[in-house]
mmCIF file of C-alpha atoms in Angstrom:
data_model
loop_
_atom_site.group_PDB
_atom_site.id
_atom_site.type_symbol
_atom_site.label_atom_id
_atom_site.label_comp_id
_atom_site.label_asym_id
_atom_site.label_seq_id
_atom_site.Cartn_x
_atom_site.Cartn_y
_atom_site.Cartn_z
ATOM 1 C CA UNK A 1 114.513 108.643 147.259
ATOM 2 C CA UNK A 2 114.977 105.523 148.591
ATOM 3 C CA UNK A 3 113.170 102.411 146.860
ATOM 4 C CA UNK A 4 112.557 99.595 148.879
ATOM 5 C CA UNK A 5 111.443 96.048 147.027
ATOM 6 C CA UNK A 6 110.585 93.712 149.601
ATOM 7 C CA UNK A 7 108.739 90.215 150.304
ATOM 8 C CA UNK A 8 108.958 90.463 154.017
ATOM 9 C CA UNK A 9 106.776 93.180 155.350
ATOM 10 C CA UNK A 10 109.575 93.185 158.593
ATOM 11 C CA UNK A 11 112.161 94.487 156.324
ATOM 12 C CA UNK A 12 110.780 97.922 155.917
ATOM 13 C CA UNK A 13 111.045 98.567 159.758
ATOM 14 C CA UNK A 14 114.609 98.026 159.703
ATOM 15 C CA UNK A 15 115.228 100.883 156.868
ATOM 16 C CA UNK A 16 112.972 103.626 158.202
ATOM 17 C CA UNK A 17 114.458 105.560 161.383
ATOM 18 C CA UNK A 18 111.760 108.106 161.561
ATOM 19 C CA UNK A 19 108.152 108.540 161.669
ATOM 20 C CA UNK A 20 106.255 108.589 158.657
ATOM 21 C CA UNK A 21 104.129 110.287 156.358
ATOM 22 C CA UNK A 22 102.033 107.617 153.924
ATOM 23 C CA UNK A 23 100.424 107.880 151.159
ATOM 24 C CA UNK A 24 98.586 104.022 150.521
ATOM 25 C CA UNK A 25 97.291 102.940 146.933
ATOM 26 C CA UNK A 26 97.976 101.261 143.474
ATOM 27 C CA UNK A 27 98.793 104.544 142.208
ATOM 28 C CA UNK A 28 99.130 103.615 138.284
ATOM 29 C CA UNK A 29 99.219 106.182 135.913
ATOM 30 C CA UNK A 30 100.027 108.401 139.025
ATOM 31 C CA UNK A 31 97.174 110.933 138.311
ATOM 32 C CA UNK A 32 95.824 114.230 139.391
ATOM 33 C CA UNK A 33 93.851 112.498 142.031
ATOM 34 C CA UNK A 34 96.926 110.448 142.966
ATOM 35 C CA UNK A 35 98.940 113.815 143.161
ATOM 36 C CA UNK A 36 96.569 115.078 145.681
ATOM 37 C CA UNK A 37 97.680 112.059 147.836
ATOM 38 C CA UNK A 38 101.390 112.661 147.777
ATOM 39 C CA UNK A 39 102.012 116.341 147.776
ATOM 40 C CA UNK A 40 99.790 116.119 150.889
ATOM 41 C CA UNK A 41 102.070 113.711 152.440
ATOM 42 C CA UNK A 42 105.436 115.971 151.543
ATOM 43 C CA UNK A 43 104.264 118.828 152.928
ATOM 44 C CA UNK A 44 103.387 117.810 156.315
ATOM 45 C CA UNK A 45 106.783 115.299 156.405
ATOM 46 C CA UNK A 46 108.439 118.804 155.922
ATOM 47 C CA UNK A 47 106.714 120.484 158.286
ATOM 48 C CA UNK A 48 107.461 117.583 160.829
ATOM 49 C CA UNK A 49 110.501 117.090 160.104
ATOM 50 C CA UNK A 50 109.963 113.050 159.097
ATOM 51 C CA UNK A 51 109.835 110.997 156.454
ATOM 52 C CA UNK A 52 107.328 110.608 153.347
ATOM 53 C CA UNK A 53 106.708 107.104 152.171
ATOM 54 C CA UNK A 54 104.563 105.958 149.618
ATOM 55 C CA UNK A 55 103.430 102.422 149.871
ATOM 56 C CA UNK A 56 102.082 100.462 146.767
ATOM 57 C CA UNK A 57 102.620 97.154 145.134
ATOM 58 C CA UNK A 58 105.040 95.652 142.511
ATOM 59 C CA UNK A 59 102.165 94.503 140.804
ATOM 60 C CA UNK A 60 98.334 95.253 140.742
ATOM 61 C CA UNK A 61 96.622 93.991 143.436
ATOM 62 C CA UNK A 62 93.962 93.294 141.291
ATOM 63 C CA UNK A 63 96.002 91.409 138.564
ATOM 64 C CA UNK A 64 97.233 89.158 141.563
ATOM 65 C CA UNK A 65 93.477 88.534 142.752
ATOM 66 C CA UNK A 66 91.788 87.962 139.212
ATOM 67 C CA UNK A 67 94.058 86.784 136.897
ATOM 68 C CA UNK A 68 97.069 88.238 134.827
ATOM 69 C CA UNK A 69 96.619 91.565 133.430
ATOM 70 C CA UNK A 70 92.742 92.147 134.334
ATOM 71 C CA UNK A 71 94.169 95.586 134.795
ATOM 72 C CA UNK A 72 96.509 97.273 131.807
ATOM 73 C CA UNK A 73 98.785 99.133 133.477
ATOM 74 C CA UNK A 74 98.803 102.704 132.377
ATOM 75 C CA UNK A 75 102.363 103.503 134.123
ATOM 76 C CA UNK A 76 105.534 100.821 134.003
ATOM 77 C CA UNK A 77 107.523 100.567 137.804
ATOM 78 C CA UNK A 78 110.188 102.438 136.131
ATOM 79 C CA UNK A 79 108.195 105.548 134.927
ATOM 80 C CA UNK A 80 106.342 105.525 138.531
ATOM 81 C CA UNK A 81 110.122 105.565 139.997
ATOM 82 C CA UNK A 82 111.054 108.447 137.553
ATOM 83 C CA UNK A 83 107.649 110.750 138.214
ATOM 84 C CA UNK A 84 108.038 110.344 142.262
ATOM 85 C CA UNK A 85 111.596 111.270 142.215
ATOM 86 C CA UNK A 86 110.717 114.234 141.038
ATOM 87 C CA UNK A 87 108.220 114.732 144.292
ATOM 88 C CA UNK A 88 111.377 114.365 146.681
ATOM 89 C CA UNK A 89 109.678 111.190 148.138
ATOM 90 C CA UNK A 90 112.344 109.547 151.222
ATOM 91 C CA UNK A 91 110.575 106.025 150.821
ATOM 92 C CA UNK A 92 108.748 104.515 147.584
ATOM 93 C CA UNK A 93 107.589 100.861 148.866
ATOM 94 C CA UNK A 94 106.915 98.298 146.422
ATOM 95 C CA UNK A 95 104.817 95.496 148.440
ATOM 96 C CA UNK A 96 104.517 92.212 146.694
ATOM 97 C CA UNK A 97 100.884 91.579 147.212
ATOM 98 C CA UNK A 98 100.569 88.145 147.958
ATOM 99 C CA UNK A 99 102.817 88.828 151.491
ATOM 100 C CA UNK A 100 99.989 91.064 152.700
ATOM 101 C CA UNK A 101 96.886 89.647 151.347
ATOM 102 C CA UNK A 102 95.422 87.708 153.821
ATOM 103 C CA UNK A 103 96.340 90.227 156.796
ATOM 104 C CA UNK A 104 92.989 91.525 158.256
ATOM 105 C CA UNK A 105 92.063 95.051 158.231
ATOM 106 C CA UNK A 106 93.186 95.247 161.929
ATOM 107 C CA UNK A 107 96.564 93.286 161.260
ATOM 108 C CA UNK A 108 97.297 95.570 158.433
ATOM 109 C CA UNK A 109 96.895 98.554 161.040
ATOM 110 C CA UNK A 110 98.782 97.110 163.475
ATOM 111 C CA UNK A 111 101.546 95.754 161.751
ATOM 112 C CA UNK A 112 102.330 97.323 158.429
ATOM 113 C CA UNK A 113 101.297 101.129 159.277
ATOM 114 C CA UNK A 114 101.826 101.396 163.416
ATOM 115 C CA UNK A 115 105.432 99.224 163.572
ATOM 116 C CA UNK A 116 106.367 98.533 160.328
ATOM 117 C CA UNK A 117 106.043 101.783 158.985
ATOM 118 C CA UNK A 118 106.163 103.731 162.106
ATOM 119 C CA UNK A 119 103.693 105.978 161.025
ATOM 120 C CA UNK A 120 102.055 109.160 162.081
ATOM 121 C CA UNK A 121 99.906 110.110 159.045
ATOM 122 C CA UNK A 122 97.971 107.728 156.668
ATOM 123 C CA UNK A 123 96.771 109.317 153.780
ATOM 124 C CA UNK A 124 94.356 107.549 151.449
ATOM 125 C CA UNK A 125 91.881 108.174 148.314
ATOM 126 C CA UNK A 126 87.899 107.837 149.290
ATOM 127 C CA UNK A 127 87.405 104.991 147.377
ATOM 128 C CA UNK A 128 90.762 103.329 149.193
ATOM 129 C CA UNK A 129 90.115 99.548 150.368
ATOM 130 C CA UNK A 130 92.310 97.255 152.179
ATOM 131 C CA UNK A 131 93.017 93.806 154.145
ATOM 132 C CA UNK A 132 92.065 90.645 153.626
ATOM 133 C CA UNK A 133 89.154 90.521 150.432
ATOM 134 C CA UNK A 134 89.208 94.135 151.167
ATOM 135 C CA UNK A 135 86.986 94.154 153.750
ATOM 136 C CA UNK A 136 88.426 97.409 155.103
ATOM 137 C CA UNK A 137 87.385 100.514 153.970
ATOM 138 C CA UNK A 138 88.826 104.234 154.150
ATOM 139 C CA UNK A 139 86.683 104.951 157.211
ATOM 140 C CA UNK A 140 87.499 101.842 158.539
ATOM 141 C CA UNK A 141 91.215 102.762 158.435
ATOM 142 C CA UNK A 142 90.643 106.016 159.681
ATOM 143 C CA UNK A 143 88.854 104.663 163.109
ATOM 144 C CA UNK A 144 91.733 101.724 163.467
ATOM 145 C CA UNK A 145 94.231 104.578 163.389
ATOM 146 C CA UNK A 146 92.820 106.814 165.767
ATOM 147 C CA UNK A 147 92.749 103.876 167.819
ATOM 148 C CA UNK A 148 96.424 104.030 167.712
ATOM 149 C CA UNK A 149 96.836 108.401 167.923
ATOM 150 C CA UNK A 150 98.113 108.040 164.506
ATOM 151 C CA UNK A 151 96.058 110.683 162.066
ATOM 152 C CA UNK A 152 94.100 109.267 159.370
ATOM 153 C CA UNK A 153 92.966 111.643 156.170
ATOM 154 C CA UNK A 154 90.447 110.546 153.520
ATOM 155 C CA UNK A 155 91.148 112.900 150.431
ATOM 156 C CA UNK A 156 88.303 113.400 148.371
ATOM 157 C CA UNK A 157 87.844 112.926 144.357
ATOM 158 C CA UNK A 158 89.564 115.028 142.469
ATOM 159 C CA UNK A 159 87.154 116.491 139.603
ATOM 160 C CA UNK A 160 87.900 117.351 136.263
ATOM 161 C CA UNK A 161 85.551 118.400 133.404
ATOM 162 C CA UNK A 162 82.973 117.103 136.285
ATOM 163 C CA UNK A 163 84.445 113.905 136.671
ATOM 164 C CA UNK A 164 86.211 112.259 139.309
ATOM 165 C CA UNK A 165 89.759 111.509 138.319
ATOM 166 C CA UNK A 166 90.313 107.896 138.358
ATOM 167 C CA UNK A 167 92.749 105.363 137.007
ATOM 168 C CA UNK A 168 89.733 103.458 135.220
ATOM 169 C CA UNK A 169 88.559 106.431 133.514
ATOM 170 C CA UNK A 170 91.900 107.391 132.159
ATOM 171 C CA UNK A 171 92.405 103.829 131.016
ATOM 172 C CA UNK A 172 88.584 104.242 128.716
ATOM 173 C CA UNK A 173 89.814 107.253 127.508
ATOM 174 C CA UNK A 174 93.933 105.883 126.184
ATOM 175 C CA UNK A 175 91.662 102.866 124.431
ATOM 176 C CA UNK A 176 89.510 104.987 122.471
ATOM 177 C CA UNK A 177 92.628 107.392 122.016
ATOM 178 C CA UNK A 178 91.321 110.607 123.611
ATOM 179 C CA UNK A 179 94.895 112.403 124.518
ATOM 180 C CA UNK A 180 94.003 115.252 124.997
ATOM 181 C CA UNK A 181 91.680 114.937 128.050
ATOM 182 C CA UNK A 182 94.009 111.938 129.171
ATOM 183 C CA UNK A 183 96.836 114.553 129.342
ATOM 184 C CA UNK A 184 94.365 117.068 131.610
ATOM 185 C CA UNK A 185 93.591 114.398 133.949
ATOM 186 C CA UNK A 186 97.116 112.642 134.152
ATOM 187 C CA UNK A 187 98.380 116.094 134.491
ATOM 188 C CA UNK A 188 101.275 115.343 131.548
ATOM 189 C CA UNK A 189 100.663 113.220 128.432
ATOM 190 C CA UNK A 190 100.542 109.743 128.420
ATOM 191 C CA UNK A 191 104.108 108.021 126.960
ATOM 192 C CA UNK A 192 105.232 104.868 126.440
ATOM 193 C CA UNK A 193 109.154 103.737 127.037
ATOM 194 C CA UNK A 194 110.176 100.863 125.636
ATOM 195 C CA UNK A 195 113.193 99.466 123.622
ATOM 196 C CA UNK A 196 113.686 100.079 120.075
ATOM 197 C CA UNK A 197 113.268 97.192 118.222
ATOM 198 C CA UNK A 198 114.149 95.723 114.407
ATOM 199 C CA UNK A 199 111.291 96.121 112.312
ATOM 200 C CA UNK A 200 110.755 95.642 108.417
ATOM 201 C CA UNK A 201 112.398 98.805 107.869
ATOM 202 C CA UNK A 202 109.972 99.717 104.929
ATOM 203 C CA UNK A 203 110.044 103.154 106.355
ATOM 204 C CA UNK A 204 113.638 103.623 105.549
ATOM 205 C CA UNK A 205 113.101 101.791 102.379
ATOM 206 C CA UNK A 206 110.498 104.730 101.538
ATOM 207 C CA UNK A 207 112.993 107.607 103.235
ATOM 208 C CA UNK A 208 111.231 108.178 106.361
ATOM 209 C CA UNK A 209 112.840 105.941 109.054
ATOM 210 C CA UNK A 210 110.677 105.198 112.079
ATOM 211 C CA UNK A 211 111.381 103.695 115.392
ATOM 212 C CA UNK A 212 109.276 100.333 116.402
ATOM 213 C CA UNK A 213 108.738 99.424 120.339
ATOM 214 C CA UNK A 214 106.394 96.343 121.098
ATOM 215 C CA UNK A 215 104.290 96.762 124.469
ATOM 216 C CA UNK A 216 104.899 94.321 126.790
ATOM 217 C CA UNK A 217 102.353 91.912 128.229
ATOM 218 C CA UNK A 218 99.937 93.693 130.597
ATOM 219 C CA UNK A 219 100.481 97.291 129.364
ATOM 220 C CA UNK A 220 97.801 99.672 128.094
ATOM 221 C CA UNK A 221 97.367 99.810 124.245
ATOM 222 C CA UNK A 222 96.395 103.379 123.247
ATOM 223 C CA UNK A 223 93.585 102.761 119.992
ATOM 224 C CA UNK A 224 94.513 101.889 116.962
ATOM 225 C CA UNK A 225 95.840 105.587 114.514
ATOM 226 C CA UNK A 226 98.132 107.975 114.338
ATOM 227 C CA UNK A 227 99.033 110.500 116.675
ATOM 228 C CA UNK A 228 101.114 113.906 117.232
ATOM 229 C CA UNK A 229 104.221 113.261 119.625
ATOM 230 C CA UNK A 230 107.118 113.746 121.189
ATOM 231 C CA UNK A 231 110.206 111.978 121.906
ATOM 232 C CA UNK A 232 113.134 112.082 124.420
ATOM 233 C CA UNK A 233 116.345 111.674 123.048
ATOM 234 C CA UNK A 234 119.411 111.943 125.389
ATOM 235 C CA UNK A 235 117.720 115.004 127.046
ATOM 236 C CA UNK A 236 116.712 116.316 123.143
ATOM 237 C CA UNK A 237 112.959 116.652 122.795
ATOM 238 C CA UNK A 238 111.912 116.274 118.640
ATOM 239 C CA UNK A 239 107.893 116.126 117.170
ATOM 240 C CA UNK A 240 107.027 112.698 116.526
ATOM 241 C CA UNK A 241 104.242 110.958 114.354
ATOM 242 C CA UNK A 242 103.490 107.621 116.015
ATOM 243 C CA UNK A 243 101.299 104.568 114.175
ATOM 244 C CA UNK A 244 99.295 102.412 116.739
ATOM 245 C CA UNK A 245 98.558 99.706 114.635
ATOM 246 C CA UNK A 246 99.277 96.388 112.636
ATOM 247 C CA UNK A 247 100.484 98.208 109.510
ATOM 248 C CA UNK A 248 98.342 97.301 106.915
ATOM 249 C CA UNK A 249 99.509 98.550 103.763
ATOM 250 C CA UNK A 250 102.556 96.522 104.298
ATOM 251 C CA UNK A 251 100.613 93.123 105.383
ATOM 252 C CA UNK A 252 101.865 93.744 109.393
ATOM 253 C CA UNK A 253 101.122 90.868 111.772
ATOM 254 C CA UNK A 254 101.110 92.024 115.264
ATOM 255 C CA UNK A 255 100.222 95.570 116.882
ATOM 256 C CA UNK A 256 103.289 97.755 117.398
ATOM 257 C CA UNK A 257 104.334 101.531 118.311
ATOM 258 C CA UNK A 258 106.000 102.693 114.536
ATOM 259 C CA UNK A 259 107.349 106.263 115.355
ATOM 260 C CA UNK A 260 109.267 109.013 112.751
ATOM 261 C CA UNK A 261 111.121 111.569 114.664
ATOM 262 C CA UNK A 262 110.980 114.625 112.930
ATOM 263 C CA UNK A 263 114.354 115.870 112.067
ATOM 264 C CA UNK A 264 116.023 113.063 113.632
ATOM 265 C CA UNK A 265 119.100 111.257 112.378
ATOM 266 C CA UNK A 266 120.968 108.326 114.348
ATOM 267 C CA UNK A 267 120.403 105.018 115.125
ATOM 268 C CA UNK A 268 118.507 104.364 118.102
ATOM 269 C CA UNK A 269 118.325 100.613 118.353
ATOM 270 C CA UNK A 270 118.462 98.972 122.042
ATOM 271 C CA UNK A 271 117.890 102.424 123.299
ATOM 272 C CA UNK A 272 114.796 103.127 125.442
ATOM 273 C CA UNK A 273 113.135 105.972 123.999
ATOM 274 C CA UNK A 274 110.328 107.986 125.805
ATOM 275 C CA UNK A 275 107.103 108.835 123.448
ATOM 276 C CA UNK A 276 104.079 111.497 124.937
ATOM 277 C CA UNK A 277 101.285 110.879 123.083
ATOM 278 C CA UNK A 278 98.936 114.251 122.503
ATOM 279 C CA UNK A 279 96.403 114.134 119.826
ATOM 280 C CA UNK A 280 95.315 111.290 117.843
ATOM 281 C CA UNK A 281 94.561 112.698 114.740
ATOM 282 C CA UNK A 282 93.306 110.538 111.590
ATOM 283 C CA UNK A 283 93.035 106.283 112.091
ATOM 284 C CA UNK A 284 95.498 103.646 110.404
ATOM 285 C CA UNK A 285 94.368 102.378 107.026
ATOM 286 C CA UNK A 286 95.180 100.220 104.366
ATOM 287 C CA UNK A 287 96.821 102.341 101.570
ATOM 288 C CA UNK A 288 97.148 101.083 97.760
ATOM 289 C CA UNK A 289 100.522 101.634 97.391
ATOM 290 C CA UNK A 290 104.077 102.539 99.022
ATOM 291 C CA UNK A 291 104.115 105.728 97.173
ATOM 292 C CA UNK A 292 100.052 106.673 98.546
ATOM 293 C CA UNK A 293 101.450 105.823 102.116
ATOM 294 C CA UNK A 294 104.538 107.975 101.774
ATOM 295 C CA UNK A 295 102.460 111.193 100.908
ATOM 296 C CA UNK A 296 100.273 110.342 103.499
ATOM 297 C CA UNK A 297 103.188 110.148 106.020
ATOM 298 C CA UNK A 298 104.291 113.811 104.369
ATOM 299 C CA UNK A 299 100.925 114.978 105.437
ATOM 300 C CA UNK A 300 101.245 113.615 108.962
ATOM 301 C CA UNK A 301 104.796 114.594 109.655
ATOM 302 C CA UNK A 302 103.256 118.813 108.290
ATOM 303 C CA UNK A 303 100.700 118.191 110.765
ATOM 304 C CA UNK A 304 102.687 117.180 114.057
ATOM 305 C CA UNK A 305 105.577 120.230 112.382
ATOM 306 C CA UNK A 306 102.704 122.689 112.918
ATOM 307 C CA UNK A 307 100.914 121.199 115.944
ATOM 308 C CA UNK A 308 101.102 123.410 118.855
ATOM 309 C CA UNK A 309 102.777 120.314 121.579
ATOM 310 C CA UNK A 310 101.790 121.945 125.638
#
């Protein structure tokens, strides 16, 4: 897969040979519906014999319109990289925003899909809008294209549990902490992957070491509690118990991700270390003592041992 970061919307021409397959959209958290969207463009690239591209943004185009992080981002650039790889995607585009934003609807079919991209399927969500204040629509984009004999396709919601999959929805349910259903309609669990970071180290002091990774500025905060993981270490997978919280009991400041790998020894600072998140199970409070949070952390640890991780 080749990942193209541009400012000038010219540039892509010059890297794609072939026609194209595109999938258009924000795509964070790269869900079931999203899915939909890009095995739809794989499949007919294959059977054409061209190439799939998927065109997004470096940055929400909604962060860029409002303000800074009006949208938490529920999937970093590098995890959106890692998941697409694994869909044997030619082309992932990474448009910075403010190069496009004032291109009418029509300019945006004329220039970015029809010679930039050279394309000869556009494949967007129902709910897809584009151009200048978005004034175009998914049906507009599908009557611009014809205009041009490229094919247009409009894919539909995807429903789960009778809802329509959508990156909003997920986002409600990480904040109240509902894994489990975020898992179903993400189709994997949600997971963090950030650097591990010094903390106080009472958890060594009390002989259970954890792991601490701050989120950075603009990313989704899962709710406040304790939850059943797992974490990736150099291609080893170990159970997890992970605090989202401020750390009471020991007078914490500021919200962190506090993580005890189950049967884990080694030093992991600097590292990046991937956590899945898939059940919260009890909320953080303010213990006594050391020795009260320490059997409580026993308890924990027996429950994500015996929890039956998907």
């Amino acid at each position: 897969m080749e990942i193209i970061n541009n400012t000038d919307i010219g540039f892509i021409r010059s890297k794609i040979n072939k026609k194209t397959a595109v999938a258009l959209g924000n795509f964070d958290g790269l869900h079931i519906g999203h899915m939909a969207l890009i095995d739809r463009i794989t499949e007919y690239a294959k059977e054409k014999n061209i190439s799939s591209c998927v065109w997004t943004f470096a940055e929400h185009s909604l962060n860029i319109i409002k303000s800074d992080y009006a949208v938490p981002y529920i999937t970093s650039r590098e995890e959106k990289i890692e998941i697409l790889k694994q869909k044997n995607i030619d082309y992932l585009i990474f448009q910075d925003f403010n190069f496009i934003r004032n291109l009418s609807p029509d300019k945006f079919i004329e220039k970015v899909l029809a010679e930039y991209l050279n394309a000869e399927l556009v494949v967007c969500g129902y709910n897809y809008r584009f151009g200048r204040n978005g004034e175009g629509n998914a049906e507009y984009l599908q009557d611009g294209l014809a205009k041009k004999n490229i094919s247009a396709e409009i894919v539909p919601p995807v429903i789960c549990e009778g809802q329509a999959v959508s990156s909003s929805f997920i986002r409600t349910l990480i904040k109240i902490g509902d894994m489990q259903r975020v898992r179903k309609f993400l189709g994997r669990p949600f997971s963090i992957n950030f650097p591990v970071v010094y903390g106080k180290q009472t958890g060594r002091k009390i002989g259970i070491p954890t792991i601490n990774q701050l989120f950075p500025p603009g990313h989704i905060i899962p709710a406040c509690g304790i939850y059943a993981c797992t974490c990736e270490v150099i291609g080893d997978i170990y159970k997890a118990v992970t605090n989202i919280g401020v750390r009471p009991t020991v007078n914490g400041d500021f919200l962190n991700s506090e993580t005890h790998l189950i049967d884990f020894d080694g030093d992991l600072y600097g590292k990046n270390i991937k956590v899945n998140f898939y059940v919260k199970f009890r909320d953080e409070i303010k213990f006594e003592s050391l020795d009260d949070l320490k059997e409580q952390i026993k308890k924990d640890i027996e429950f994500a041992r015996a929890y039956a991780f998907e």
